[in-house]
Coordinates of C-alpha atoms in Angstrom, one line a residue:
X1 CA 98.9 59.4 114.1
X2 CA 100.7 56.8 111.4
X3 CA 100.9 58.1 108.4
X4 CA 100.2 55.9 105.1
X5 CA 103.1 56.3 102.6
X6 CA 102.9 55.0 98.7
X7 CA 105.9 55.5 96.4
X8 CA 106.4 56.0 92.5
X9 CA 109.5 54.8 91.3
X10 CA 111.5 51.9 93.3
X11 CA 115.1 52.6 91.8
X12 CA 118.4 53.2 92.8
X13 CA 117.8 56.4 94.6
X14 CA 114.7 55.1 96.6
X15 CA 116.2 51.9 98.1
X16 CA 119.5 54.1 98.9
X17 CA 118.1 57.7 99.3
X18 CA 114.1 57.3 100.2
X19 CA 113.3 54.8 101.7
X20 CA 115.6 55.0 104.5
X21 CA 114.1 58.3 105.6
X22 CA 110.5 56.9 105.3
X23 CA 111.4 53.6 107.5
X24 CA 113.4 55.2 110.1
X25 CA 110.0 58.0 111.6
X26 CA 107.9 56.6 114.0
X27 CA 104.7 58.2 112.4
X28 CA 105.0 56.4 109.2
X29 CA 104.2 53.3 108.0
X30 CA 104.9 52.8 103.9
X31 CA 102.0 50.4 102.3
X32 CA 102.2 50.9 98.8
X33 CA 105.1 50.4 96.1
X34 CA 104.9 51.2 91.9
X35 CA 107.0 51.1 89.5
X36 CA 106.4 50.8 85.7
X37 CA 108.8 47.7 85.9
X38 CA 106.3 45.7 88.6
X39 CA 109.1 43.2 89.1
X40 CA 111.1 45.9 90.9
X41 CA 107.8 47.2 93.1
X42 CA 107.2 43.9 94.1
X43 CA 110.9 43.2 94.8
X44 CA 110.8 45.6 96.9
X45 CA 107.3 44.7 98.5
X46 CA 108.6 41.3 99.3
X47 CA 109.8 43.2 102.8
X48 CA 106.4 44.5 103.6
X49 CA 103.7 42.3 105.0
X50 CA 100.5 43.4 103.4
X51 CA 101.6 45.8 100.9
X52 CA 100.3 46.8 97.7
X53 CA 102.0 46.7 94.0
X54 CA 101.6 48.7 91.6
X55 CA 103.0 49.4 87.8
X56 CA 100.1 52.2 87.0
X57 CA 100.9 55.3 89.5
X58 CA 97.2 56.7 88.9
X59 CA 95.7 53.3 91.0
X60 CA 98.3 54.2 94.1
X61 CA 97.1 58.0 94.2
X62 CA 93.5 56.2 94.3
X63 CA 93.7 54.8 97.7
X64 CA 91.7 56.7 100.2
X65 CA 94.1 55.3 102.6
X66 CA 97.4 56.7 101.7
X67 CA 98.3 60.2 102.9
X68 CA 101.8 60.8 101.5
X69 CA 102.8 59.7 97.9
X70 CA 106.5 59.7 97.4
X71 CA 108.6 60.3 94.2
X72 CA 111.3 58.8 92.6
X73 CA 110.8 58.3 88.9
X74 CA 112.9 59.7 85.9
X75 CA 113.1 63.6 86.0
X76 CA 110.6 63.8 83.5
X77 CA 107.3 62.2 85.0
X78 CA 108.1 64.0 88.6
X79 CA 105.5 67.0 87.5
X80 CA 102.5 64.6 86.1
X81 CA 102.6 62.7 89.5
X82 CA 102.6 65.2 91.5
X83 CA 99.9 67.1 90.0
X84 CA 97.8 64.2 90.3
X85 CA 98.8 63.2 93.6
X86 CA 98.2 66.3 95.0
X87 CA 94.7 66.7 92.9
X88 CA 93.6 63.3 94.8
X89 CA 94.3 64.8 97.9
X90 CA 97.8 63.6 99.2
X91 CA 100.5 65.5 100.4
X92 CA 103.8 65.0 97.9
X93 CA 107.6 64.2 98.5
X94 CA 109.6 64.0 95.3
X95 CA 113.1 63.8 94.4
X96 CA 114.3 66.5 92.7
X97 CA 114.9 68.4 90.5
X98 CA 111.1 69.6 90.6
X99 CA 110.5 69.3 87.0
X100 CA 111.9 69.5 83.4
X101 CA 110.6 73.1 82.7
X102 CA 109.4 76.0 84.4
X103 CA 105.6 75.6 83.2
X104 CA 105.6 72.4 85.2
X105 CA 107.4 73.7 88.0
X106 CA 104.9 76.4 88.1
X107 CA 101.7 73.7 87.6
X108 CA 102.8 71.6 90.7
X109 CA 103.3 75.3 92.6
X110 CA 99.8 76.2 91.8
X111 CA 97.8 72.6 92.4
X112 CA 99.7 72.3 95.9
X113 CA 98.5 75.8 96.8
X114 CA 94.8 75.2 95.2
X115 CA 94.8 71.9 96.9
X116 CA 96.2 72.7 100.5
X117 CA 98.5 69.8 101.1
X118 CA 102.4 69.4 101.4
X119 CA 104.3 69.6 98.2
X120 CA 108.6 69.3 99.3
X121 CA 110.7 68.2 96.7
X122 CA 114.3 66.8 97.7
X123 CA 116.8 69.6 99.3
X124 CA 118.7 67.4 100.9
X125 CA 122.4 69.4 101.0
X126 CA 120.3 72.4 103.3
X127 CA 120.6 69.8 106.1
X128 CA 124.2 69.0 106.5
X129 CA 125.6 70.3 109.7
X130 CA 128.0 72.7 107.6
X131 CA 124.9 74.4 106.3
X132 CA 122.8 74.7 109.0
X133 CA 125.5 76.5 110.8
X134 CA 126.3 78.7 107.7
X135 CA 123.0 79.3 107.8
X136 CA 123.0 80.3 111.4
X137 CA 126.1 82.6 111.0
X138 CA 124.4 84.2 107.8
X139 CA 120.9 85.1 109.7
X140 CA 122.8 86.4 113.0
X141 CA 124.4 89.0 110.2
X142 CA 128.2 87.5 110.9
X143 CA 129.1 87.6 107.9
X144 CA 126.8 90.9 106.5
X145 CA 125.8 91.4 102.9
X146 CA 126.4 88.6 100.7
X147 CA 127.1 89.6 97.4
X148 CA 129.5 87.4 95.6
X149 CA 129.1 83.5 95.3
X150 CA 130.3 80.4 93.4
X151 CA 129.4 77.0 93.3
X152 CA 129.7 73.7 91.4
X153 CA 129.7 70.1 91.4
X154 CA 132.7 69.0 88.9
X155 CA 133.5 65.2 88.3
X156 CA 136.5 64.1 86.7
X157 CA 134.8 60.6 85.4
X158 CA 131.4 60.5 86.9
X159 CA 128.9 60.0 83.8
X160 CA 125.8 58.1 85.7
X161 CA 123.6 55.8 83.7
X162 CA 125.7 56.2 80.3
X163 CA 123.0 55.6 77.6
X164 CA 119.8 55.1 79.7
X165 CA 117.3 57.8 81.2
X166 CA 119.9 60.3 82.9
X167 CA 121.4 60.7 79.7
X168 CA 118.2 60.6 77.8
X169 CA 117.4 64.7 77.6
X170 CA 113.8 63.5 77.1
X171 CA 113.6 61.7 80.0
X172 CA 116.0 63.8 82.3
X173 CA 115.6 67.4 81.3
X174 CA 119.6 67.6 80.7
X175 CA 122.7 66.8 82.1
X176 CA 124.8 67.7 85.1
X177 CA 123.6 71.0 85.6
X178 CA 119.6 70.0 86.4
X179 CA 121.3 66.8 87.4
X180 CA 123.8 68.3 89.8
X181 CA 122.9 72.0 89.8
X182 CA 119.8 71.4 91.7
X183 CA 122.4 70.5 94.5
X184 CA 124.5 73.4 94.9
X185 CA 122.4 76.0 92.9
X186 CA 119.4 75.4 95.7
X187 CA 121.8 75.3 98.5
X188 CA 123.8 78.9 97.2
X189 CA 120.1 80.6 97.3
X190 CA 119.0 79.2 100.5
X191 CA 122.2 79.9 102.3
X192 CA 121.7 83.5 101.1
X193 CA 118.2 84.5 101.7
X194 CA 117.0 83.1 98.7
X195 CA 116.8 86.6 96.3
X196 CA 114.6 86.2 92.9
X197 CA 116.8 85.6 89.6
X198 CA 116.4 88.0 87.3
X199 CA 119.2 87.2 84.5
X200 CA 121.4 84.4 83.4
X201 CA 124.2 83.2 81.1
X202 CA 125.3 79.9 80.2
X203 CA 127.4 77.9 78.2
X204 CA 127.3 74.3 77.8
X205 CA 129.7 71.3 76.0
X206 CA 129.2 67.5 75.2
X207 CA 132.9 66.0 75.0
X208 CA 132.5 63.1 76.5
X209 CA 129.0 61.3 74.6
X210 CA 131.2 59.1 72.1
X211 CA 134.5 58.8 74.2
X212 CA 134.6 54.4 74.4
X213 CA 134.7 53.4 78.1
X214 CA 137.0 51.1 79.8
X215 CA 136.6 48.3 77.5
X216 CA 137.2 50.6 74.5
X217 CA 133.3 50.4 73.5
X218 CA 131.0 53.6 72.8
X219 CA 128.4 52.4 74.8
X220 CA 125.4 52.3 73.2
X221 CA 121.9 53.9 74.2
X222 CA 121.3 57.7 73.5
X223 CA 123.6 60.8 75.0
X224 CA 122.0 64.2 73.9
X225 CA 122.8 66.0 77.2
X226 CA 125.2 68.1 78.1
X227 CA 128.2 66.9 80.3
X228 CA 129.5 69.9 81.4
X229 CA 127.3 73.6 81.8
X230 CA 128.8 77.0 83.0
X231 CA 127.2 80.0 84.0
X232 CA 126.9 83.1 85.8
X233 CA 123.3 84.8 87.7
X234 CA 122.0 87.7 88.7
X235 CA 119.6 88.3 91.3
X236 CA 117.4 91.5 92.4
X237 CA 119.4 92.4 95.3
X238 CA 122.3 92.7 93.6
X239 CA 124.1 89.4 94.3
X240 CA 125.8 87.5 91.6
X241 CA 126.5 83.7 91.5
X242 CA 129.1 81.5 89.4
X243 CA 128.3 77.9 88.5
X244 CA 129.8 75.4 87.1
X245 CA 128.7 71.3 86.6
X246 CA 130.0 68.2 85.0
X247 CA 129.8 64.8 84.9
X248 CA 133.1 64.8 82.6
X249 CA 136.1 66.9 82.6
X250 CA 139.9 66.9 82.5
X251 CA 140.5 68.1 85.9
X252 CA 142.6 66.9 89.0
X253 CA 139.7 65.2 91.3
X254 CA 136.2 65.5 91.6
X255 CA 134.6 68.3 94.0
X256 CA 131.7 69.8 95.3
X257 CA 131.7 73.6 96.4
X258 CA 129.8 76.9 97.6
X259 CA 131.1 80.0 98.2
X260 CA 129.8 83.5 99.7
X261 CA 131.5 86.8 100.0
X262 CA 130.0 89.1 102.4
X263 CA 131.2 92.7 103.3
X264 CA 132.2 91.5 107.2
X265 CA 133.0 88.0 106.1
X266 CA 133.1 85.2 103.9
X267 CA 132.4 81.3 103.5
X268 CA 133.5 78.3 101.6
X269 CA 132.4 74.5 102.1
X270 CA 134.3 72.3 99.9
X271 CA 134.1 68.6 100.1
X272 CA 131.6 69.1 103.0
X273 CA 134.3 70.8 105.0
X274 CA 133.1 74.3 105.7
X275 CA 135.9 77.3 106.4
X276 CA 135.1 81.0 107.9
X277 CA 137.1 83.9 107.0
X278 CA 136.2 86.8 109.2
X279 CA 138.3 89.6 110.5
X280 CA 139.0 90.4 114.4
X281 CA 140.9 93.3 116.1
X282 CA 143.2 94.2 113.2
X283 CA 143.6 90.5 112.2
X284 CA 142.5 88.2 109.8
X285 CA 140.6 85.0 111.1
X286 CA 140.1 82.3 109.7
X287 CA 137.7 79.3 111.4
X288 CA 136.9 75.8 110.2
X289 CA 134.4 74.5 112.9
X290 CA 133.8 71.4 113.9
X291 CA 130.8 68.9 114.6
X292 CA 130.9 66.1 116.5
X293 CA 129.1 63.5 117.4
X294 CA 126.8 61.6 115.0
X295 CA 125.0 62.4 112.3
X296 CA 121.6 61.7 110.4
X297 CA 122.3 61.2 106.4
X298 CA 121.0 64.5 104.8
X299 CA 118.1 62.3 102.7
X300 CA 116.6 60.9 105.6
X301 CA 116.7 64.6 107.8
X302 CA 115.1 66.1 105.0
X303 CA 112.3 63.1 104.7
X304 CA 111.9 63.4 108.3
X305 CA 111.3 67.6 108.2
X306 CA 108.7 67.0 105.4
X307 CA 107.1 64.4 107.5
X308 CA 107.4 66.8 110.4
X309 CA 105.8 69.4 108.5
X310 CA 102.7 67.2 107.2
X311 CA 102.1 66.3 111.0
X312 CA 102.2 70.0 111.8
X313 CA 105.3 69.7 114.2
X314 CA 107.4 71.9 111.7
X315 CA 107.5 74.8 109.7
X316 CA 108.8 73.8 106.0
X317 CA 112.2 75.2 104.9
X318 CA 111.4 74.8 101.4
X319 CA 108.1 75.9 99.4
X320 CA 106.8 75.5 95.6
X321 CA 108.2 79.0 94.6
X322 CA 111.6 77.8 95.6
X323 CA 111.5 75.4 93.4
X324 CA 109.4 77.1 90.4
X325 CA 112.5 79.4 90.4
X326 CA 115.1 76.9 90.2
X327 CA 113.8 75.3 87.2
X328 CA 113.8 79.1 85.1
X329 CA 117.2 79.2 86.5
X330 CA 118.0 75.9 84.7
X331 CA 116.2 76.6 81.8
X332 CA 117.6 79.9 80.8
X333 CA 120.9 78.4 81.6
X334 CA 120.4 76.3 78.6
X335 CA 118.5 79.0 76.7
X336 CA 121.5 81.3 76.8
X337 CA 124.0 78.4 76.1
X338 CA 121.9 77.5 72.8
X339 CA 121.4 81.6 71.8
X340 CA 124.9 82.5 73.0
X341 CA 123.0 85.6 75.0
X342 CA 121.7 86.6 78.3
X343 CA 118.6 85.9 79.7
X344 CA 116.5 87.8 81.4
X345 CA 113.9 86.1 84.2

């Protein structure tokens, strides 16, 4: 069986993130492009004998003919798609995060279950090799109760877009942490069993909007997001997580992290190098495994599981309520950052 792919949004991240994952499966053929700038649909097209372009979504989601609609628009429209994708029948892959608030988080959860077809939206970090053997180590009880974690994305200069949608809080929901918290937040929650939030606390700072760039110019377009967000969460089984994300701070070099405690061992992956620490006869051990041979780029494993999953080969790794709880995560994040309290989920 071929399955019949259309995508929504033919930007940056789908020519490098997307479409890669949808052109390397055998069982799927992609016969539809649209973007609200046609010129970059049919750009695009141009590669694909026969296809159709688009610049109105709602005629792509039309065709009897496609099965899967994939999504890569500005944060903002990923809920409205979906809903309507899924509403005209077709299974839905869409970048993340899943939406800009949790009432349209929770609208795409509910249409996918009313409507009985595939809603994934992009995890791609769950399948790096470090995480799937974290992941491993965690369910085999290695490494026993988690109960302390941190995690982050922090950028030294990294502000993407400067002045256009990403920056846009309209458009993108915020700033690094939906941007980049969707990253390491999903992949702290998964790694540990995925436990329901149930408060947050959050502080968030915009240094960077009017700072001029290299050429000494402010650039000019709108910046009304944050460009760096702290926080701290608490889940019902006890657990506790730090985070912090920026596109924007003083520090020595950009990194990426996670890190567990657990009461018979601990974790850290840092830069996509994963560590073990783990006691052993009296001793301290530490372990930082090893993986050869090659490996499939995280976007296109995760396009591939989704298109796994549609075909019935699979069980998904990710569902709706994953992703409705992310979002309140992220929004009370910013709640508590503008009331200076807790809040509770």
């Amino acid at each position: 069986m071929t399955l019949k792919v259309g995508v929504v949004g033919t930007g940056g991240i789908f020519k490098a993130a997307h479409l890669p994952g949808w052109l390397s499966h055998k069982d799927v053929e992609v016969v539809a492009f649209c973007d609200a700038y046609k010129a970059s649909a049919e750009a695009v097209a141009m590669d694909f004998s026969g296809a159709k372009v688009y610049d109105d979504y709602r005629e792509l989601i039309a065709d009897p003919s496609i099965d899967i609609v994939g999504i890569s628009t500005p944060n903002l429209y990923h809920s409205e798609i979906a809903i309507a994708a899924l509403q005209n029948g077709k299974h839905v892959f869409c970048e993340k995060p899943d939406a800009v608030n949790p009432l349209e988080a929770q609208k795409m959860a509910d249409e996918a279950q009313k409507s009985g077809k595939l809603l994934m939206v992009m995890r791609n970090n769950r399948f790096s090799k470090e995480a799937m053997y974290a992941k491993r180590i965690i369910g085999e009880g290695k490494l026993g109760d988690l109960y302390m974690g941190r995690c982050g994305w922090i950028r030294r200069r990294g502000i993407p877009g400067r002045g256009g949608w990403f920056t846009t809080k309209e458009l993108s929901g915020g700033g690094p942490l939906i941007d980049l918290g969707v990253h390491m937040i999903d992949l702290a929650l998964w790694l540990s069993g995925n436990p329901k939030p149930i408060a947050v606390s959050g502080t968030t700072y915009r240094k960077f909007a009017d700072r001029p760039d290299e050429s000494g110019n402010v650039p000019a377009g709108t910046f009304d997001v944050e460009d760096l967000a702290a926080g701290f969460i608490r889940f019902d089984n006890g657990a506790s997580l730090q985070i912090e994300f920026s596109w924007a701070s003083n520090i020595a070099e950009e990194q990426k992290f996670l890190e567990w405690r657990g009461s018979e061992g601990g974790f850290s992956l840092i830069n996509d190098t994963l560590r073990v620490f783990t006691e052993s006869e009296g001793a301290l051990v530490d372990q930082q495994p090893q993986f050869p041979g090659e490996t499939i780029p995280q976007h296109t494993a995760n396009i591939h599981h989704f298109i796994e999953c549609v075909l019935g080969r699979e069980m998904p790794i990710f569902t709706p309520d994953q992703g409705v709880d992310m979002i309140k995560i992220l929004s009370a994040i910013y709640e508590s950052a503008e009331s200076g309290r807790e809040v509770r989920l």
